[in-house]
Every structure is written in C-alpha cells, then in structure tokens.
Amino acid sequence: MKKYYFDYASTTPVDSKVVNAMKPCYSGIFGNPGSIHRFGQEASAIIFKSRNSLAKLIGCDYREVIFTGSATEANNLALRGTLKALIQNLKIKNQNDNLKIKNNSAKRGSEHSRPRIITSAIEHESVLETCRDLEEEGLAEIVYLPVSKSGIVDLKKLKTSLNERTVLVSIMYANNEIGAIQPLFEISKIINDFKKRNFQSSITPDFIEDPRQGRDNFQTNSKKGETHNDQKNWELGIGNWELGTMYPLFHTDAVQAFNYLDCDVGDLGVDMMSLSSQKIYGPKGVGCLYVKNFGGFRGNKFISSIITGGGQEEGLRSGTENVPGIVGFSKAIEIAFNLREIENKRLKKLQEYFWVNINPTHNLCGGIKKRFSKIVLNGPKIGVDRLPNNINIYLQKNLIFKLDLAGFAVSGGSACSARLAKPSHVLRAMGCSIEKSSESVRISFGRQTTKQEVDRLLKVMHSILK
Ligand code: PLP
C-alpha cells in the first residue's frame, strides 16, 4: 500500500542536503569540541560556523544562540532558567544587603506574591507542563491567557495581567494544532509600553523578608516626605537593581513558525525564542534557544542553566555538543530560510485548493468544504492568521484511524500527546466540545506535498464518509 504523509507539523523528513552536510561529522570530524587538540578544534570550528550562520538568519549575535537537545528543552530553559536566575539574584542581593530569606522560602509565598509568568492556554505541552510544575513547586504564579474562538490570544487580558511581579511572558508564535499565528509584534509592544510606564517597577516575591530590615545605613537624597525613586524601589524590593528594568521578559516558541514566517528576533521584539530542528527538515534531537544579551556574555544575569556540568553553551547548557545535529540544524535553517517565501505561497495555494476550490476537471478533487456540508474548520480562517500548511477539521469519529488504514498519515493533537487520545487542550480552550476536541483531525502539508496527493486524500475521505 502506498503511504501518504500529511503530518509535517509533527515532524519532517531530513533534507538530503542536510544529510550531506552532517556526513563529515560521522567520519573525519569526530572530536569533542571541548578538547584543546586539533580534533577538538575542528569540531569546535564547525560548531562556530553553524552557530554563526544560524544566528545571522534570526538576526542575532552568535553568542546569543544556545543549542539544546530539543525545543522542549529550550522552552524549559526559558521558563525554569528565568525563574532560577531571579531567585539566585534575589539571594545574592539579600546576602549583600544582610537580608534574610525566609525559611522554606519560595513555597511560603502566597500565590499573589510570587513572580508571575504569563502564558496562553494553547501553548505546547513543553511550556504548559513546565508552568504547571513551577506552579506546583510554589515558585511562580501562572496566568493562562484565554484565546478567541479561532485561537488568537486575548490581548486585553494580557494588558490587564501584566503587573510589577511579572517576570516572563511566554506566547507561542504559531500553534501546532490549529496553525493560529499570534500577534507577536503587538504583544511585544504591549510589554514594552508596560515597561516604559513601570520603568522603576520591581519584583518582590514575599519569600524575601522586608528588604528594609537590616538596612540601617540606607541613604537617600530625597527630601522628607518625598519618596525618592531609589527608596521607593528599595521598599518594593529589587527595583534599584539593574535587572528590574528587564522584566517582563518576552519568550516565544517559534517551532512551527520558522518554515513560513519572519523569525528575525529584532523584528519580533522577543528576548528569547525556541526553535526545533526536526520541524524544519533537520535531524531530530536538536533545538536552540535564542537568549538576548542585555550586556555581558557568560553568566547572563536573567537566565540560569537548568543542566549543569562542563559549562558549554555560554554556561547555559552543559553537555558535549551534538556536533552532527548542530551542523544539520544550521543547514536546515539555511534551506528553510531560503525556501520560506516560495513554500509559503505554494502551500497557501494548496491549502485554499483543499478547502474551497473545486477542481473543474474532476468532481472529486479540491474544495472539501463544498463537498461535506457538515465539515467544521477549527482555528483561524484559511488565509488569515493561519499557517499555510495547516488544516484542522472535525467531520466524524475515528477519521484518523480510518485514514491510517487507507495509508494516509494525519494527526490529532500534538504528536507527543496524540497517543493518549485525550481531548485537545487547544480546542477545549477555544470552546470546542469534548467530542470535537477528541475527534478533530490535523492535516499538515510540507515540502513533498503535491496537488495530486491532496486529491488522493480528498478522494479517500470521500469514500470513507460516503
Ligand atoms: N513547541 C511546539 C509548538 C511544537 O509543535 C513542538 C513539537 O511538536 C515542540 C515545541 C517540541 O519540540 P521538540 O520535539 O523539538 O522538543
């Protein structure tokens, strides 16, 4: 039986040019990049080249790229690393100022006094589960922003959720299930406006004792009765501290976006961005986190490592680098970047063909919407705020299995949780019923998808549903 792949949002086949770029790393260039000798230097040089090339394509400095083992790990680093650094910095500050951290510090803070992380209800599990963990550990208060019926994050709610305790906003660029593209630029503007208004604001989780205690020598130039900014910030806790002005940081999970959307970190206005190699026709098991440098590489002050050891990757991700993976990832980024415009246009056409167009030459081709009156499209309208390779539909029960039996690979929720057959949290957040959230099907196109393949899929769907 011929097999048809319509699950490119789950993973992509490795591009042959990527395979060729990786080959030398499996033979000649095998040294440990951390070794001083020639073998090590060769490996280190090839990583440097890859890092530099990748950095240029996302508009950052090479030292701002931290290679990880996956985007899941990059997301974990962004969230856990931000919180860890905050806690470490507060401890250092406390020691310097003779302040005490309360016993069993973080857990004692009430929910309303912990550092706040704002995310959305439709993030990938690697963000949501991490948030839940941080919440359970008592380290953060998490705000899950609601989304509209088409899956776009509620910006009004974002505005009202930002407060002086907010350390991080983590919103994905494009959703993996419904392809909804989030307005990152607007989000970045909202955060920046908030920062401007609250330039002197600061964060005081209540696991810190009153910072005024023990500060007998507190000096202020302010007149009596008037609160000097420094003093005000001291009262708040850490405001006088240079980090105060960085928060809230803005992180995005751009895993699904890179193939089709501008991912220049400057254009997007993000401080951190996660990418995954396997979604862009690169090898599996490698990803990266862009981490903005606010001054001074090594020991970046607002993020701490969550994997400790030899101090690779600017000290943020220990472990011998996956040299072939990094080389392949960088090559994949280069190819995806160069194909972005062409693929975007081609897949947009294919998506429209699948959804609305009727092929005049064959009455069973194109235009699924017109053929099945009961079909429901989940997510944004075709062509508006939606990735060009994503279709998410609800038609009838067990469609995924029937299609699989006919040789067509489509998907339910995200790949990692699809096997659990639980209702999609994304569709639930959009207000869909449990049945619809459990039985909807994601069809995702990619570089190898042709019009002929789409027609075959449509024909099979037609015969299944007859
Ligand atoms: N973020 C999104 C939006 C994803 O779709 C995925 C994978 O499905 C991930 C993160 C995790 O990527 P990785 O498999 O590299 O950990």
Short mmCIF file of C-alpha atoms and ligand atoms in Angstrom, two decimals:
data_model
loop_
_atom_site.label_atom_id
_atom_site.label_comp_id
_atom_site.label_asym_id
_atom_site.label_seq_id
_atom_site.Cartn_x
_atom_site.Cartn_y
_atom_site.Cartn_z
CA MET A 1 0.00 0.00 0.00
CA LYS A 2 1.31 3.44 -0.90
CA LYS A 3 1.81 5.68 2.09
CA TYR A 4 0.95 9.38 2.16
CA TYR A 5 2.36 11.74 4.72
CA PHE A 6 0.21 14.65 5.91
CA ASP A 7 1.79 15.21 9.30
CA TYR A 8 4.57 17.73 8.68
CA ALA A 9 3.63 19.71 11.80
CA SER A 10 4.60 16.66 13.79
CA THR A 11 7.96 16.12 12.14
CA THR A 12 9.62 16.47 8.74
CA PRO A 13 11.89 14.19 6.74
CA VAL A 14 15.55 15.23 6.79
CA ASP A 15 16.56 17.16 3.67
CA SER A 16 19.23 15.34 1.64
CA LYS A 17 21.43 18.46 1.66
CA VAL A 18 21.22 18.41 5.44
CA VAL A 19 22.30 14.76 5.48
CA ASN A 20 25.27 15.60 3.26
CA ALA A 21 26.28 18.50 5.49
CA MET A 22 26.22 16.18 8.51
CA LYS A 23 28.19 13.32 6.94
CA PRO A 24 31.71 14.65 7.74
CA CYS A 25 30.75 14.74 11.43
CA TYR A 26 30.24 10.98 11.37
CA SER A 27 33.71 10.30 9.97
CA GLY A 28 36.60 12.80 9.97
CA ILE A 29 35.26 15.45 12.33
CA PHE A 30 34.55 13.43 15.42
CA GLY A 31 36.49 15.26 18.12
CA ASN A 32 34.99 16.64 21.30
CA PRO A 33 34.56 20.38 20.69
CA GLY A 34 35.78 21.00 24.22
CA SER A 35 39.16 19.33 23.61
CA ILE A 36 42.21 21.51 23.12
CA HIS A 37 43.83 19.37 20.42
CA ARG A 38 43.30 19.59 16.69
CA PHE A 39 40.41 17.11 16.61
CA GLY A 40 38.57 19.18 19.17
CA GLN A 41 39.37 22.40 17.38
CA GLU A 42 37.95 21.06 14.13
CA ALA A 43 34.70 20.17 15.86
CA SER A 44 34.61 23.47 17.68
CA ALA A 45 35.20 25.34 14.42
CA ILE A 46 32.34 23.59 12.65
CA ILE A 47 30.01 24.39 15.55
CA PHE A 48 31.10 28.00 15.46
CA LYS A 49 30.36 28.17 11.73
CA SER A 50 26.92 26.63 12.24
CA ARG A 51 26.09 28.87 15.17
CA ASN A 52 27.17 31.97 13.29
CA SER A 53 25.16 31.08 10.22
CA LEU A 54 22.04 30.29 12.26
CA ALA A 55 22.43 33.50 14.30
CA LYS A 56 22.58 35.63 11.16
CA LEU A 57 19.33 34.13 9.88
CA ILE A 58 17.44 35.00 13.04
CA GLY A 59 19.13 38.39 13.36
CA CYS A 60 21.25 37.94 16.47
CA ASP A 61 24.81 37.56 17.71
CA TYR A 62 26.26 34.04 17.59
CA ARG A 63 26.75 34.13 21.37
CA GLU A 64 23.04 34.54 21.82
CA VAL A 65 22.31 31.07 20.38
CA ILE A 66 22.19 28.26 22.95
CA PHE A 67 21.97 24.81 21.36
CA THR A 68 19.79 22.33 23.24
CA GLY A 69 18.61 18.76 22.80
CA SER A 70 15.13 19.81 21.63
CA ALA A 71 12.71 22.71 21.61
CA THR A 72 11.13 21.14 24.68
CA GLU A 73 14.42 21.67 26.48
CA ALA A 74 14.71 25.21 25.06
CA ASN A 75 11.26 26.03 26.44
CA ASN A 76 12.19 24.54 29.80
CA LEU A 77 15.38 26.59 29.86
CA ALA A 78 13.49 29.77 29.05
CA LEU A 79 10.93 29.28 31.80
CA ARG A 80 12.82 27.48 34.54
CA GLY A 81 16.07 29.32 33.77
CA THR A 82 14.42 32.73 34.10
CA LEU A 83 12.91 31.86 37.45
CA LYS A 84 16.08 30.23 38.71
CA ALA A 85 18.14 33.29 37.85
CA LEU A 86 15.62 35.56 39.55
CA ILE A 87 15.77 33.52 42.74
CA GLN A 88 19.56 33.32 42.64
CA ASN A 89 19.85 37.06 42.09
CA LEU A 90 17.47 37.81 44.90
CA LYS A 91 19.52 35.58 47.20
CA ILE A 92 22.73 37.35 46.22
CA LYS A 93 21.09 40.67 46.71
CA ASN A 94 19.83 39.58 50.08
CA GLN A 95 23.27 38.42 51.17
CA ASN A 96 24.78 41.70 50.05
CA ASP A 97 22.22 43.63 51.97
CA ASN A 98 22.15 41.47 55.05
CA LEU A 99 18.63 40.44 54.25
CA LYS A 100 17.29 37.04 55.13
CA ILE A 101 15.34 34.68 53.01
CA LYS A 102 12.51 33.18 54.97
CA ASN A 103 12.70 29.50 55.83
CA ASN A 104 11.39 27.24 53.10
CA SER A 105 11.44 30.39 51.06
CA ALA A 106 9.58 30.05 47.81
CA LYS A 107 6.85 27.74 48.98
CA ARG A 108 5.79 30.11 51.68
CA GLY A 109 4.95 32.87 49.27
CA SER A 110 1.28 33.17 48.61
CA GLU A 111 0.17 32.83 45.03
CA HIS A 112 -0.33 36.55 44.88
CA SER A 113 3.17 37.43 45.84
CA ARG A 114 5.17 35.04 43.69
CA PRO A 115 6.85 36.03 40.44
CA ARG A 116 4.25 35.91 37.70
CA ILE A 117 4.59 34.15 34.35
CA ILE A 118 2.00 34.91 31.71
CA THR A 119 1.41 32.33 29.04
CA SER A 120 -1.53 31.21 26.91
CA ALA A 121 -3.92 28.30 27.33
CA ILE A 122 -2.93 26.87 23.96
CA GLU A 123 0.84 26.55 24.32
CA HIS A 124 2.66 23.33 23.56
CA GLU A 125 2.88 20.90 26.49
CA SER A 126 6.57 21.71 26.93
CA VAL A 127 5.50 25.17 28.09
CA LEU A 128 2.24 24.27 29.81
CA GLU A 129 3.58 21.33 31.81
CA THR A 130 6.61 23.35 32.85
CA CYS A 131 4.33 26.13 34.02
CA ARG A 132 2.24 23.65 35.98
CA ASP A 133 5.39 22.30 37.59
CA LEU A 134 6.57 25.75 38.60
CA GLU A 135 3.13 26.49 39.96
CA GLU A 136 3.06 23.26 41.97
CA GLU A 137 6.54 23.89 43.32
CA GLY A 138 5.25 27.21 44.56
CA LEU A 139 7.84 29.11 42.56
CA ALA A 140 5.55 31.10 40.32
CA GLU A 141 2.05 32.29 39.79
CA ILE A 142 0.95 31.42 36.27
CA VAL A 143 -1.63 33.32 34.28
CA TYR A 144 -3.03 31.33 31.36
CA LEU A 145 -4.40 33.81 28.85
CA PRO A 146 -7.65 32.76 27.16
CA VAL A 147 -7.97 32.66 23.39
CA SER A 148 -10.70 33.62 20.96
CA LYS A 149 -12.86 31.04 19.18
CA SER A 150 -10.31 31.00 16.39
CA GLY A 151 -7.39 30.56 18.78
CA ILE A 152 -5.89 34.05 18.99
CA VAL A 153 -4.60 35.19 22.37
CA ASP A 154 -6.68 37.77 24.21
CA LEU A 155 -4.52 40.90 24.21
CA LYS A 156 -6.84 42.86 26.51
CA LYS A 157 -6.37 40.17 29.11
CA LEU A 158 -2.63 40.33 28.56
CA LYS A 159 -2.66 44.06 29.28
CA THR A 160 -4.58 43.62 32.50
CA SER A 161 -2.50 40.64 33.59
CA LEU A 162 0.84 42.42 33.44
CA ASN A 163 1.88 43.58 36.88
CA GLU A 164 5.04 44.52 38.71
CA ARG A 165 5.66 40.89 39.62
CA THR A 166 5.58 39.69 36.01
CA VAL A 167 8.96 38.27 35.08
CA LEU A 168 8.10 36.49 31.86
CA VAL A 169 5.53 36.42 29.08
CA SER A 170 5.72 33.24 27.00
CA ILE A 171 3.46 33.14 23.96
CA MET A 172 3.95 30.83 21.01
CA TYR A 173 4.38 32.29 17.52
CA ALA A 174 2.19 29.74 15.72
CA ASN A 175 0.12 26.97 17.21
CA ASN A 176 0.99 23.37 16.35
CA GLU A 177 -2.61 22.09 16.22
CA ILE A 178 -4.59 24.84 14.52
CA GLY A 179 -1.83 26.91 12.90
CA ALA A 180 -3.05 30.12 14.57
CA ILE A 181 -0.44 32.86 14.20
CA GLN A 182 -0.21 35.03 17.30
CA PRO A 183 0.33 38.80 17.05
CA LEU A 184 3.84 38.78 18.49
CA PHE A 185 4.66 42.28 17.43
CA GLU A 186 1.61 43.68 19.23
CA ILE A 187 2.40 41.57 22.27
CA SER A 188 5.94 42.91 22.32
CA LYS A 189 4.57 46.46 22.08
CA ILE A 190 2.19 45.88 24.98
CA ILE A 191 5.08 44.57 27.08
CA ASN A 192 7.34 47.45 26.13
CA ASP A 193 4.66 50.03 26.89
CA PHE A 194 4.18 48.40 30.25
CA LYS A 195 7.93 48.53 30.85
CA LYS A 196 8.09 52.19 29.92
CA ARG A 197 5.25 53.03 32.27
CA ASN A 198 6.79 50.99 35.05
CA PHE A 199 10.43 51.59 34.33
CA GLN A 200 11.21 51.73 38.01
CA SER A 201 8.96 48.86 38.91
CA SER A 202 10.31 45.84 40.63
CA ILE A 203 9.50 42.39 41.82
CA THR A 204 9.21 41.35 45.42
CA PRO A 205 8.20 37.77 45.90
CA ASP A 206 7.11 37.54 49.51
CA PHE A 207 9.62 34.84 50.29
CA ILE A 208 12.01 37.74 50.74
CA GLU A 209 11.94 39.43 54.13
CA ASP A 210 11.08 43.09 54.13
CA PRO A 211 14.09 44.50 52.33
CA ARG A 212 14.24 47.48 54.62
CA GLN A 213 15.16 45.29 57.55
CA GLY A 214 18.86 45.37 58.22
CA ARG A 215 19.41 48.37 56.02
CA ASP A 216 20.43 50.72 58.78
CA ASN A 217 22.70 52.66 56.54
CA PHE A 218 20.09 53.30 53.90
CA GLN A 219 20.94 56.58 52.22
CA THR A 220 18.56 58.69 50.26
CA ASN A 221 18.79 62.10 48.71
CA SER A 222 15.06 62.62 48.81
CA LYS A 223 13.55 65.39 50.87
CA LYS A 224 11.48 64.48 53.89
CA GLY A 225 8.06 63.21 53.00
CA GLU A 226 9.03 62.64 49.40
CA THR A 227 9.80 59.16 48.11
CA HIS A 228 12.93 59.09 46.08
CA ASN A 229 12.83 56.58 43.25
CA ASP A 230 15.65 54.56 44.74
CA GLN A 231 13.99 54.48 48.09
CA LYS A 232 10.64 53.59 46.58
CA ASN A 233 12.25 50.76 44.69
CA TRP A 234 14.03 49.57 47.77
CA GLU A 235 10.76 49.44 49.53
CA LEU A 236 9.41 47.34 46.72
CA GLY A 237 12.37 45.06 46.94
CA ILE A 238 14.71 44.86 44.00
CA GLY A 239 13.88 47.89 41.92
CA ASN A 240 17.16 49.61 42.43
CA TRP A 241 18.71 46.59 40.93
CA GLU A 242 19.59 46.77 37.27
CA LEU A 243 17.61 43.65 36.40
CA GLY A 244 14.38 45.28 37.42
CA THR A 245 14.16 47.14 34.14
CA MET A 246 14.43 43.99 32.02
CA TYR A 247 11.25 42.42 33.26
CA PRO A 248 8.90 41.21 31.97
CA LEU A 249 10.98 39.22 29.51
CA PHE A 250 9.28 38.03 26.34
CA HIS A 251 9.78 34.46 25.15
CA THR A 252 8.24 32.83 22.10
CA ASP A 253 8.08 29.23 20.97
CA ALA A 254 8.62 29.66 17.22
CA VAL A 255 8.92 25.95 16.46
CA GLN A 256 6.02 25.81 13.99
CA ALA A 257 6.66 29.23 12.52
CA PHE A 258 10.17 29.11 11.11
CA ASN A 259 9.30 27.45 7.80
CA TYR A 260 6.81 30.16 6.88
CA LEU A 261 7.18 33.32 8.95
CA ASP A 262 9.75 36.02 9.60
CA CYS A 263 11.69 34.90 12.66
CA ASP A 264 14.07 37.81 12.99
CA VAL A 265 14.25 38.36 16.74
CA GLY A 266 14.64 42.11 16.31
CA ASP A 267 11.53 42.35 14.12
CA LEU A 268 9.54 40.27 16.60
CA GLY A 269 10.83 42.12 19.66
CA VAL A 270 11.46 38.97 21.67
CA ASP A 271 14.08 38.34 24.36
CA MET A 272 14.06 34.56 23.93
CA MET A 273 12.95 32.28 21.09
CA SER A 274 12.83 28.48 20.86
CA LEU A 275 13.37 26.54 17.62
CA SER A 276 13.38 22.85 16.75
CA SER A 277 15.46 21.23 14.02
CA GLN A 278 13.07 18.33 13.35
CA LYS A 279 10.27 20.66 12.22
CA ILE A 280 12.39 22.28 9.53
CA TYR A 281 13.73 19.21 7.72
CA GLY A 282 16.72 18.84 10.06
CA PRO A 283 17.74 15.97 12.34
CA LYS A 284 15.82 15.12 15.49
CA GLY A 285 17.18 15.72 18.98
CA VAL A 286 18.45 19.24 18.50
CA GLY A 287 16.94 22.66 19.09
CA CYS A 288 18.03 26.04 20.29
CA LEU A 289 17.09 28.95 22.46
CA TYR A 290 17.91 32.48 21.39
CA VAL A 291 18.76 34.40 24.57
CA LYS A 292 19.07 38.14 24.25
CA ASN A 293 22.24 39.60 25.62
CA PHE A 294 21.46 42.50 27.90
CA GLY A 295 25.16 43.18 28.35
CA GLY A 296 27.92 40.76 29.19
CA PHE A 297 28.02 37.27 27.80
CA ARG A 298 28.72 34.28 30.06
CA GLY A 299 26.69 34.17 33.19
CA ASN A 300 23.83 36.06 31.56
CA LYS A 301 22.11 37.62 34.50
CA PHE A 302 18.50 36.91 33.75
CA ILE A 303 18.70 33.23 32.88
CA SER A 304 20.43 30.36 34.67
CA SER A 305 21.29 26.91 33.41
CA ILE A 306 19.00 24.04 34.25
CA ILE A 307 21.54 21.43 33.13
CA THR A 308 24.80 21.90 34.96
CA GLY A 309 28.21 20.43 34.24
CA GLY A 310 31.05 21.43 31.96
CA GLY A 311 29.64 24.86 31.20
CA GLN A 312 29.18 24.51 27.44
CA GLU A 313 26.88 26.90 25.53
CA GLU A 314 27.76 30.11 27.37
CA GLY A 315 27.39 28.18 30.61
CA LEU A 316 23.69 27.72 29.95
CA ARG A 317 23.58 24.13 28.70
CA SER A 318 26.24 21.75 29.83
CA GLY A 319 26.97 18.55 27.94
CA THR A 320 29.14 17.76 24.94
CA GLU A 321 27.54 19.38 21.93
CA ASN A 322 25.68 17.24 19.39
CA VAL A 323 28.04 18.22 16.58
CA PRO A 324 26.29 16.46 13.64
CA GLY A 325 22.92 17.61 14.95
CA ILE A 326 24.01 21.23 15.22
CA VAL A 327 25.57 21.18 11.75
CA GLY A 328 22.40 19.64 10.30
CA PHE A 329 20.15 22.06 12.17
CA SER A 330 22.08 25.05 10.89
CA LYS A 331 21.94 23.74 7.30
CA ALA A 332 18.22 23.09 7.69
CA ILE A 333 17.67 26.65 8.92
CA GLU A 334 19.53 27.99 5.91
CA ILE A 335 17.45 25.94 3.46
CA ALA A 336 14.16 26.77 5.21
CA PHE A 337 15.06 30.46 5.24
CA ASN A 338 15.78 30.44 1.51
CA LEU A 339 12.61 28.48 0.67
CA ARG A 340 10.34 30.38 3.04
CA GLU A 341 8.68 32.71 0.58
CA ILE A 342 8.24 30.13 -2.18
CA GLU A 343 6.89 27.47 0.15
CA ASN A 344 4.60 29.92 1.86
CA LYS A 345 3.00 30.88 -1.47
CA ARG A 346 2.83 27.33 -2.79
CA LEU A 347 1.26 25.89 0.35
CA LYS A 348 -1.19 28.76 0.68
CA LYS A 349 -2.50 27.84 -2.76
CA LEU A 350 -2.65 24.17 -1.87
CA GLN A 351 -4.43 24.92 1.38
CA GLU A 352 -7.01 27.02 -0.41
CA TYR A 353 -7.41 24.33 -3.05
CA PHE A 354 -8.01 21.70 -0.40
CA TRP A 355 -10.51 23.84 1.47
CA VAL A 356 -12.60 25.75 -1.05
CA ASN A 357 -11.61 25.22 -4.65
CA ILE A 358 -13.50 22.81 -6.81
CA ASN A 359 -11.36 21.30 -9.49
CA PRO A 360 -13.37 21.79 -12.68
CA THR A 361 -11.80 18.77 -14.35
CA HIS A 362 -12.64 16.24 -11.71
CA ASN A 363 -15.60 16.36 -9.43
CA LEU A 364 -13.84 14.62 -6.59
CA CYS A 365 -10.85 16.97 -6.40
CA GLY A 366 -10.30 20.06 -4.25
CA GLY A 367 -12.78 22.01 -2.16
CA ILE A 368 -13.54 19.75 0.79
CA LYS A 369 -15.67 22.45 2.35
CA LYS A 370 -18.15 22.32 -0.51
CA ARG A 371 -18.34 18.53 -0.54
CA PHE A 372 -19.10 17.96 3.12
CA SER A 373 -21.59 20.46 4.36
CA LYS A 374 -21.07 19.40 8.00
CA ILE A 375 -17.32 19.88 7.98
CA VAL A 376 -16.01 22.30 10.60
CA LEU A 377 -12.70 24.12 10.29
CA ASN A 378 -11.05 24.62 13.67
CA GLY A 379 -8.89 27.70 14.09
CA PRO A 380 -8.48 30.87 12.04
CA LYS A 381 -9.97 31.21 8.59
CA ILE A 382 -7.90 29.91 5.70
CA GLY A 383 -5.54 32.65 4.57
CA VAL A 384 -5.97 34.78 7.72
CA ASP A 385 -3.62 34.44 10.72
CA ARG A 386 -3.11 30.78 9.87
CA LEU A 387 -0.02 28.85 8.85
CA PRO A 388 -0.21 27.89 5.17
CA ASN A 389 0.38 24.20 5.85
CA ASN A 390 -2.31 23.63 8.48
CA ILE A 391 -5.88 22.34 8.19
CA ASN A 392 -7.71 21.21 11.31
CA ILE A 393 -11.17 19.75 10.81
CA TYR A 394 -13.96 17.96 12.56
CA LEU A 395 -16.07 15.63 10.46
CA GLN A 396 -16.79 12.33 12.18
CA LYS A 397 -15.44 9.92 14.79
CA ASN A 398 -12.35 7.76 14.21
CA LEU A 399 -11.38 9.53 11.00
CA ILE A 400 -7.67 9.40 11.92
CA PHE A 401 -7.74 5.60 12.18
CA LYS A 402 -9.73 5.15 9.01
CA LEU A 403 -7.32 7.36 7.12
CA ASP A 404 -4.36 5.50 8.59
CA LEU A 405 -5.81 2.19 7.39
CA ALA A 406 -6.04 3.71 3.94
CA GLY A 407 -2.36 4.73 4.10
CA PHE A 408 -2.77 8.40 4.99
CA ALA A 409 -0.88 9.79 7.99
CA VAL A 410 -2.72 12.63 9.68
CA SER A 411 -2.81 13.60 13.32
CA GLY A 412 -4.98 14.51 16.29
CA GLY A 413 -3.50 16.85 18.86
CA SER A 414 0.24 17.42 19.07
CA ALA A 415 2.33 14.36 18.25
CA CYS A 416 3.61 13.73 21.74
CA SER A 417 0.20 13.62 23.35
CA ALA A 418 -1.83 12.29 20.43
CA ARG A 419 -1.32 8.69 21.54
CA LEU A 420 -3.02 9.45 24.80
CA ALA A 421 -6.24 10.13 22.89
CA LYS A 422 -7.25 12.88 25.26
CA PRO A 423 -9.26 15.89 24.12
CA SER A 424 -7.07 18.60 22.67
CA HIS A 425 -6.39 21.34 25.25
CA VAL A 426 -6.12 23.79 22.37
CA LEU A 427 -9.60 23.07 21.03
CA ARG A 428 -11.02 22.99 24.53
CA ALA A 429 -9.54 26.44 25.20
CA MET A 430 -11.28 27.64 22.03
CA GLY A 431 -14.60 26.46 23.41
CA CYS A 432 -15.00 23.21 21.43
CA SER A 433 -16.95 20.30 22.89
CA ILE A 434 -15.16 17.26 24.31
CA GLU A 435 -16.17 15.16 21.33
CA LYS A 436 -14.96 17.72 18.82
CA SER A 437 -11.77 18.24 20.80
CA SER A 438 -11.10 14.49 20.83
CA GLU A 439 -12.05 13.66 17.27
CA SER A 440 -10.72 16.55 15.21
CA VAL A 441 -8.03 15.86 12.66
CA ARG A 442 -4.96 17.91 11.83
CA ILE A 443 -3.75 17.67 8.24
CA SER A 444 -0.41 19.35 7.73
CA PHE A 445 1.35 19.84 4.41
CA GLY A 446 5.06 20.12 3.70
CA ARG A 447 7.70 20.33 1.01
CA GLN A 448 6.83 16.98 -0.51
CA THR A 449 3.06 17.54 -0.60
CA THR A 450 1.64 17.85 -4.10
CA LYS A 451 -1.76 18.64 -5.55
CA GLN A 452 -2.04 15.02 -6.66
CA GLU A 453 -1.53 13.85 -3.09
CA VAL A 454 -4.13 16.29 -1.84
CA ASP A 455 -6.60 14.97 -4.41
CA ARG A 456 -5.92 11.41 -3.29
CA LEU A 457 -6.58 12.36 0.29
CA LEU A 458 -9.82 14.04 -0.70
CA LYS A 459 -10.96 11.01 -2.67
CA VAL A 460 -10.24 8.69 0.23
CA MET A 461 -12.04 10.96 2.64
CA HIS A 462 -14.97 10.99 0.28
CA SER A 463 -15.19 7.22 0.19
CA ILE A 464 -14.77 6.91 3.99
CA LEU A 465 -17.54 9.38 4.61
CA LYS A 466 -19.95 8.10 1.98
N1 PLP B 1 6.69 23.61 20.54
C1 PLP B 1 5.83 23.34 19.55
C2 PLP B 1 4.89 24.40 19.11
C3 PLP B 1 5.82 22.09 18.95
O1 PLP B 1 4.95 21.83 17.95
C4 PLP B 1 6.73 21.12 19.40
C5 PLP B 1 6.69 19.74 18.83
O2 PLP B 1 5.67 19.23 18.47
C6 PLP B 1 7.62 21.45 20.43
C7 PLP B 1 7.57 22.70 20.98
C8 PLP B 1 8.62 20.46 20.94
O3 PLP B 1 9.65 20.32 20.01
P1 PLP B 1 10.75 19.17 20.22
O4 PLP B 1 10.16 17.94 19.67
O5 PLP B 1 11.97 19.65 19.47
O6 PLP B 1 11.01 19.08 21.66
#
